[in-house]
Coordinates of C-alpha atoms and ligand atoms in Angstrom, one line a residue:
X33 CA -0.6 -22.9 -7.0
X34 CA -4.2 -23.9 -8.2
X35 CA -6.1 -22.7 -4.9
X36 CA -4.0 -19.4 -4.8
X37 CA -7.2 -16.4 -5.3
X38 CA -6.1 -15.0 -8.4
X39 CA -6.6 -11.5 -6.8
X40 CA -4.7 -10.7 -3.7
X41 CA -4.7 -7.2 -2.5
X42 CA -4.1 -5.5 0.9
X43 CA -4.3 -2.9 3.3
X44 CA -1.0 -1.3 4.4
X45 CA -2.0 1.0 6.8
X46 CA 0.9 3.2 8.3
X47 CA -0.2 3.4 12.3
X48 CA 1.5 6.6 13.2
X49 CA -2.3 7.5 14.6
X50 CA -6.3 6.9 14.4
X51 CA -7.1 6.4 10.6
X52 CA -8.9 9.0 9.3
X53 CA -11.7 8.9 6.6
X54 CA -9.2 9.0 3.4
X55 CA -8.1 6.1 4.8
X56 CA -11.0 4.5 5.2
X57 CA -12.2 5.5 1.8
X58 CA -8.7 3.7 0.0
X59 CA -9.3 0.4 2.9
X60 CA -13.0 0.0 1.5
X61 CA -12.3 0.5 -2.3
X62 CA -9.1 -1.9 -2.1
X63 CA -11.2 -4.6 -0.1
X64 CA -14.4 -4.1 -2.5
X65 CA -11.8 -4.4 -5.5
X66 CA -9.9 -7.6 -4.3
X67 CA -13.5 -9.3 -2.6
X68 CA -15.4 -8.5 -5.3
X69 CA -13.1 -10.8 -7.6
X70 CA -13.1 -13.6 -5.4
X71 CA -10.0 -13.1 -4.0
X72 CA -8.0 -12.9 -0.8
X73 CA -7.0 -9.6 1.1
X74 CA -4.0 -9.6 3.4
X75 CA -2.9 -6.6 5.7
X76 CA 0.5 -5.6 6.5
X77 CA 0.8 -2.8 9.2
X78 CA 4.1 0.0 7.8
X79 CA 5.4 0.7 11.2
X80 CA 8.9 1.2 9.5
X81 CA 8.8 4.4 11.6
X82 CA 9.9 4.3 15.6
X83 CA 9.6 7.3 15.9
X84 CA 5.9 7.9 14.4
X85 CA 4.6 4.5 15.1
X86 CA 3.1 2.8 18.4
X87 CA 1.8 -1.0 19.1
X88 CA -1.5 0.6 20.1
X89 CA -2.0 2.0 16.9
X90 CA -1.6 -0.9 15.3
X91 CA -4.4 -2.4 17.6
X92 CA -6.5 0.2 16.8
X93 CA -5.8 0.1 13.0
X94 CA -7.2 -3.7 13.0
X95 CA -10.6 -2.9 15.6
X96 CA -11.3 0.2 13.3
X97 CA -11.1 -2.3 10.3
X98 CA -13.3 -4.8 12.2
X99 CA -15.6 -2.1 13.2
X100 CA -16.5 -0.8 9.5
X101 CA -16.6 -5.2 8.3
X102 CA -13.3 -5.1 6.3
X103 CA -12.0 -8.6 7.0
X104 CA -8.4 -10.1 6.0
X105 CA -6.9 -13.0 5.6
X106 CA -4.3 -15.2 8.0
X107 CA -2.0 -13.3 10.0
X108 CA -1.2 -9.7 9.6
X109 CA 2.4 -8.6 8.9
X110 CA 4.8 -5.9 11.0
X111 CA 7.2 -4.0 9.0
X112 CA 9.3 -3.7 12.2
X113 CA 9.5 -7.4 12.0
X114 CA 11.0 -8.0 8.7
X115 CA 14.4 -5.9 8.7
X116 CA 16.6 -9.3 8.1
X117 CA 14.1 -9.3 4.6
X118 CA 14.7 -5.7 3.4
X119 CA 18.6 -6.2 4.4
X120 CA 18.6 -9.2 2.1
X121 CA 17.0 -7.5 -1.1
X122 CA 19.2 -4.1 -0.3
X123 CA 22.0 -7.0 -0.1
X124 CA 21.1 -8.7 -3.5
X125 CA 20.9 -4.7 -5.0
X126 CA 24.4 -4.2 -3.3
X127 CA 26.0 -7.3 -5.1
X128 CA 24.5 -5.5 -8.8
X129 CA 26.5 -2.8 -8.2
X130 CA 23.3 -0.2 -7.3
X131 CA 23.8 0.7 -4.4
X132 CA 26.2 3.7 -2.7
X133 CA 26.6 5.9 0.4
X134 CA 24.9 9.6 0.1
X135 CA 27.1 11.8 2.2
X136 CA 25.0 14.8 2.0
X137 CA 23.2 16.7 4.7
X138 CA 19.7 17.7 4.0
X139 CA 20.8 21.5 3.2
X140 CA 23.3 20.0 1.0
X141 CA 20.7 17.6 -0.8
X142 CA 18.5 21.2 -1.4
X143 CA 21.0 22.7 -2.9
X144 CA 22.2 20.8 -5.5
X145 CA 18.3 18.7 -6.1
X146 CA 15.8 20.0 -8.9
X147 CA 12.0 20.4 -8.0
X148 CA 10.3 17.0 -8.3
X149 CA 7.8 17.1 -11.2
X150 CA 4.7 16.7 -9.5
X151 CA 4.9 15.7 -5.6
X152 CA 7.1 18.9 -4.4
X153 CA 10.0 16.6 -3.8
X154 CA 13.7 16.9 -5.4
X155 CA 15.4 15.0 -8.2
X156 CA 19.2 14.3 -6.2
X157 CA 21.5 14.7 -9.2
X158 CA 23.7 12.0 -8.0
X159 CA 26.5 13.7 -6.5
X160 CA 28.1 10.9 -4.0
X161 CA 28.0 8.3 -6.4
X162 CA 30.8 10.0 -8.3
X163 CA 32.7 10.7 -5.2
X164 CA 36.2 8.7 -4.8
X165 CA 37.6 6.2 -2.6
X166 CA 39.3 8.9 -0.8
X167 CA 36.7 11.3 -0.6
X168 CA 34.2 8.3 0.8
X169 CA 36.8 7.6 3.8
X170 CA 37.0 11.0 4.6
X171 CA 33.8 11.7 5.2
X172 CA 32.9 8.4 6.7
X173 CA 34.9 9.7 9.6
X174 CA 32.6 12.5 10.3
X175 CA 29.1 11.3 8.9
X176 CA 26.9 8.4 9.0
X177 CA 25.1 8.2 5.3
X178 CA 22.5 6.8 3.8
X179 CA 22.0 4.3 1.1
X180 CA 20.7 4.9 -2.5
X181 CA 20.0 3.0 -5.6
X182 CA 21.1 3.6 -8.9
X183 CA 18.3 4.3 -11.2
X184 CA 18.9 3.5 -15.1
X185 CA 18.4 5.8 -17.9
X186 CA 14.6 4.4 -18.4
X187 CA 10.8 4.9 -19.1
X188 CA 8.8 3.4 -16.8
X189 CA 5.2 3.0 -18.3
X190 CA 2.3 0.6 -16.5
X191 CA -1.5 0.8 -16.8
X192 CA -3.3 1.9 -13.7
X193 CA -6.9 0.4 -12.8
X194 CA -8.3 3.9 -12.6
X195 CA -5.8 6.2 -13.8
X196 CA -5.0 5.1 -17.0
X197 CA -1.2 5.1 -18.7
X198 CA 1.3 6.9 -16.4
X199 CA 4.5 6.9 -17.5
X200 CA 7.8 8.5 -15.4
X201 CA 11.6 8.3 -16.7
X202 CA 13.6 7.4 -13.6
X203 CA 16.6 9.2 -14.0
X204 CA 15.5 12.1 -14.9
X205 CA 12.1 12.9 -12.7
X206 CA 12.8 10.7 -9.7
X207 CA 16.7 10.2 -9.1
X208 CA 18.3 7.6 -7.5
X209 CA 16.5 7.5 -4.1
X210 CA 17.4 6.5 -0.5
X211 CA 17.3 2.9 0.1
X212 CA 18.1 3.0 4.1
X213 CA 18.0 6.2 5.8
X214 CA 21.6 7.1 7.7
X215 CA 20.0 6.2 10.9
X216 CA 19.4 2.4 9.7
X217 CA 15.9 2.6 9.0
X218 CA 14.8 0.7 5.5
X219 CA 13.2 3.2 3.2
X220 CA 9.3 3.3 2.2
X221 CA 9.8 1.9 -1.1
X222 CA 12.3 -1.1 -0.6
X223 CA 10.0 -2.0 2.3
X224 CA 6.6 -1.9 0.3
X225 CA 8.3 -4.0 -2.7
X226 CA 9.9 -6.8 -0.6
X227 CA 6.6 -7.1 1.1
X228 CA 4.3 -7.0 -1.7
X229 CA 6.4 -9.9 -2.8
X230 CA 6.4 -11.6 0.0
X231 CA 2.5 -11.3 0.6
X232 CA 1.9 -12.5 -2.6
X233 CA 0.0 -9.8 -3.5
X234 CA -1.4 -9.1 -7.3
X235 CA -3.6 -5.7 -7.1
X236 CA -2.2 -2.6 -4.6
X237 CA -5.3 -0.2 -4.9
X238 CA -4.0 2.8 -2.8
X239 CA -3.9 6.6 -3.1
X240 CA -3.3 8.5 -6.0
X241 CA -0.7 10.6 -3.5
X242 CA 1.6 7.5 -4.3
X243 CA 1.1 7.7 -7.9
X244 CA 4.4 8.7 -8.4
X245 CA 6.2 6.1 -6.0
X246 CA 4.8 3.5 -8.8
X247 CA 7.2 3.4 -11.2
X248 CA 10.3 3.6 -8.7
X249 CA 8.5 0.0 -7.3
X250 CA 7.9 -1.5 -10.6
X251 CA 11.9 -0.7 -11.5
X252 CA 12.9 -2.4 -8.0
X253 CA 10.7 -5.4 -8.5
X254 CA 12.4 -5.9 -12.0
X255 CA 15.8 -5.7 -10.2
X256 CA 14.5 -8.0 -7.1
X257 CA 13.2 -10.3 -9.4
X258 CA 9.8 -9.8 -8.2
X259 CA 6.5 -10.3 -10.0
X260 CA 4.5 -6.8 -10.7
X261 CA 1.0 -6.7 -9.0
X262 CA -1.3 -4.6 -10.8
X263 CA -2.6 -0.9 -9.4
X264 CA -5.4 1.4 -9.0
X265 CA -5.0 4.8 -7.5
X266 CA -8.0 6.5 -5.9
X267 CA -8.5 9.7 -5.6
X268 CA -8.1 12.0 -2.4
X269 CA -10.3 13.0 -0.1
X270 CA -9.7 16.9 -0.2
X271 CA -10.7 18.9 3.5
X272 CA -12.9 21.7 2.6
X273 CA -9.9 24.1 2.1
X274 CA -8.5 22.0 -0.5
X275 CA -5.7 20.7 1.7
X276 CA -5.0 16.9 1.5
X277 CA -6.7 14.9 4.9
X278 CA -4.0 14.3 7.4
X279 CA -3.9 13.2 10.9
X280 CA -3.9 16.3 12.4
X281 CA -8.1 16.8 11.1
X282 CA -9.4 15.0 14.0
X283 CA -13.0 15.6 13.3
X284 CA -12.6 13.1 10.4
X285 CA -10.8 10.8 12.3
X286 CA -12.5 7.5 13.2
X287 CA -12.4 8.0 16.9
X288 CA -14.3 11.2 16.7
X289 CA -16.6 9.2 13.9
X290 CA -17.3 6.2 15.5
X291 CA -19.3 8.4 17.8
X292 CA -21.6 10.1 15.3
X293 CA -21.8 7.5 12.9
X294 CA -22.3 4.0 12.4
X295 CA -20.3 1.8 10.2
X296 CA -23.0 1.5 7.4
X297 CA -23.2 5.1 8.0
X298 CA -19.9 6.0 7.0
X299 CA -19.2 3.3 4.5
X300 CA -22.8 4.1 2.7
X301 CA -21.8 8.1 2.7
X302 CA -18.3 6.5 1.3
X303 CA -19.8 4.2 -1.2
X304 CA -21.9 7.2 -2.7
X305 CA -19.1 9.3 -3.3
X306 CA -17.5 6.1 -5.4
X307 CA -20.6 5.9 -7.7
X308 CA -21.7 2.8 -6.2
X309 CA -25.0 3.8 -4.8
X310 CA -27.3 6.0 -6.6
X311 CA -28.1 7.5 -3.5
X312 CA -27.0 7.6 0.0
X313 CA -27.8 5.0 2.5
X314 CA -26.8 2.8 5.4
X315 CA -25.1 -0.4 3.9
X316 CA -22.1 -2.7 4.8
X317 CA -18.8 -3.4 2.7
X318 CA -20.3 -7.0 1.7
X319 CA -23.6 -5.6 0.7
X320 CA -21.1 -3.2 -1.9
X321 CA -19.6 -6.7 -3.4
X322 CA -22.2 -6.7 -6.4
X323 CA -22.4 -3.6 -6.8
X324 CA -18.2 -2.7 -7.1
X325 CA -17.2 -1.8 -10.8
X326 CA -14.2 0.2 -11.4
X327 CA -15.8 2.4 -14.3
X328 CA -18.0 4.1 -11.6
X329 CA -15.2 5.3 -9.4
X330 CA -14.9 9.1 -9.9
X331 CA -11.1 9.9 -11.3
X332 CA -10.3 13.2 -9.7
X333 CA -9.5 14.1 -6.1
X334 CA -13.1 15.0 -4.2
X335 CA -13.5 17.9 -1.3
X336 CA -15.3 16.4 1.9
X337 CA -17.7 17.5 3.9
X338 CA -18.7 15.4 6.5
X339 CA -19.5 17.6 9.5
X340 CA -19.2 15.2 12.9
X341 CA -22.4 16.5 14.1
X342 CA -23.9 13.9 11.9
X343 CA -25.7 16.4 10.2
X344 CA -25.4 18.7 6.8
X345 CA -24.1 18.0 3.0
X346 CA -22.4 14.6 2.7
X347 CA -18.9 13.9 0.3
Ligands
ZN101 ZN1 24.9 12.7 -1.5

């Protein structure tokens, strides 16, 4: 279509709770890499999750976006909305053959998984696809399972905006994976692919913690049919103890934020740490539109400090 932006990217928030600053930090560089182009953002709210994820969260989610001026496009989109969607693609992966029941408890899946080259997870050596007919009824009588794909015997390889090459063999460092979770749920991954697809979007700038979930997309878009966007991973805000920022720091969330700083507060402390000012100060997300350029975004993972007294070292 000639008035589709040629950029598209999103936010795809998951609102199990208040964001906190690393979220913040991948919201503004993903908005500053899609706005900066010209193109259109669109955001998509991953509430896959009952159990994690509340309507008020996703409220908030969308004020605290307002608050620090990161603006979307049309309408946003509810994964708990779309489960006739992800049923369809698991549906179309079903009728290729790639798809199988995984019998295994979680101290079963332990035992018999390898260590996960780089994010701590397992590589499931495929155990219940070779099960029997026979084997499959009998334990269908005692256990609800979950779904996997199939992986090939392949090298993934893609370019990453900031990252550079990263390349991953499928079979052998990720395994075939869970497509629907025994209690129904769609997975992560099927989720964020059929979406991304349907959104239209061309550029996921997101944290370099999903790195690794890259190549298991790229394979399931190929399968689905599905164009490939392009992607940047950012690097991670680090608490001062070296530990990833989670929900649980609540002095870097934005509830405890909003009341020490103001928006061009934070977002001028943020744009610093990305290279983008020379020098700290107050500025908004559309003031950053000239200045956004890839090459100055630092590569490696950065410790915070951002005490919420206001005061004290900055990122
Ligand atoms: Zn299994």
């Amino acid at each position: 279509m000639a008035d589709r932006p040629m950029v598209r990217g999103r936010f795809a928030p998951s609102p199990s709770g208040r964001m906190h600053l690393g979220n913040v930090w991948s919201c503004l560089l993903a908005w500053l890499s899609a706005r900066s182009a010209g193109g259109g953002m669109v955001l998509r709210l991953e509430d896959l999750d009952p159990d994690r994820c509340k309507m008020e969260y996703c409220d908030q989610v969308m004020r605290d976006l307002e608050w620090l001026g990161l603006d979307w496009d049309g309408q946003p989109m509810y994964q708990s909305r779309r489960t006739e969607a992800y049923a369809e693609a698991f549906r179309s992966l079903e009728r290729q053959g790639l798809v199988y029941p995984c019998y295994c408890t979680r101290a079963e899946r332990l035992a018999v998984s390898a260590p996960h080259r780089s994010d701590g997870g397992t590589v499931y050596d495929g155990r219940c696809r070779r099960l029997s007919p026979g084997e499959r009824e009998a334990l269908a009588r005692t256990r609800r399972p979950a779904w996997r794909v199939q992986v090939p015997e392949k090298t993934i390889t893609f370019r990453d905006l900031l990252q550079g090459e990263y390349k991953e063999e499928l079979h052998r460092d990720c395994g075939d994976f869970i497509l629907r979770r025994s209690d129904g749920v769609y997975a992560y991954q099927l989720a964020v692919v059929v979406d991304d697809g349907a959104m239209g979007v061309t550029q996921v700038v997101r944290g370099s913690d999903l790195l690794d979930s890259t190549p298991r997309q790229l394979w399931l878009q190929e399968v689905l049919g599905l164009p490939h966007p392009a992607y940047g991973h950012v690097p991670l805000l680090l608490a001062p103890d070296g530990r990833r920022l989670a929900k649980r720091d609540r002095d870097l969330e934005l509830g405890q934020l909003r009341e020490t700083y103001t928006a061009p507060e934070l977002v001028g402390r943020l744009a610093f740490a990305a290279g983008l000012l020379p020098e700290y100060a107050p500025v908004t997300p559309r003031e950053l539109l000239p200045l956004f350029n890839w090459d100055r975004v630092p590569r490696g993972d950065m410790v915070c400090f951002l005490p919420a007294d206001g005061n004290g070292p900055e990122i």
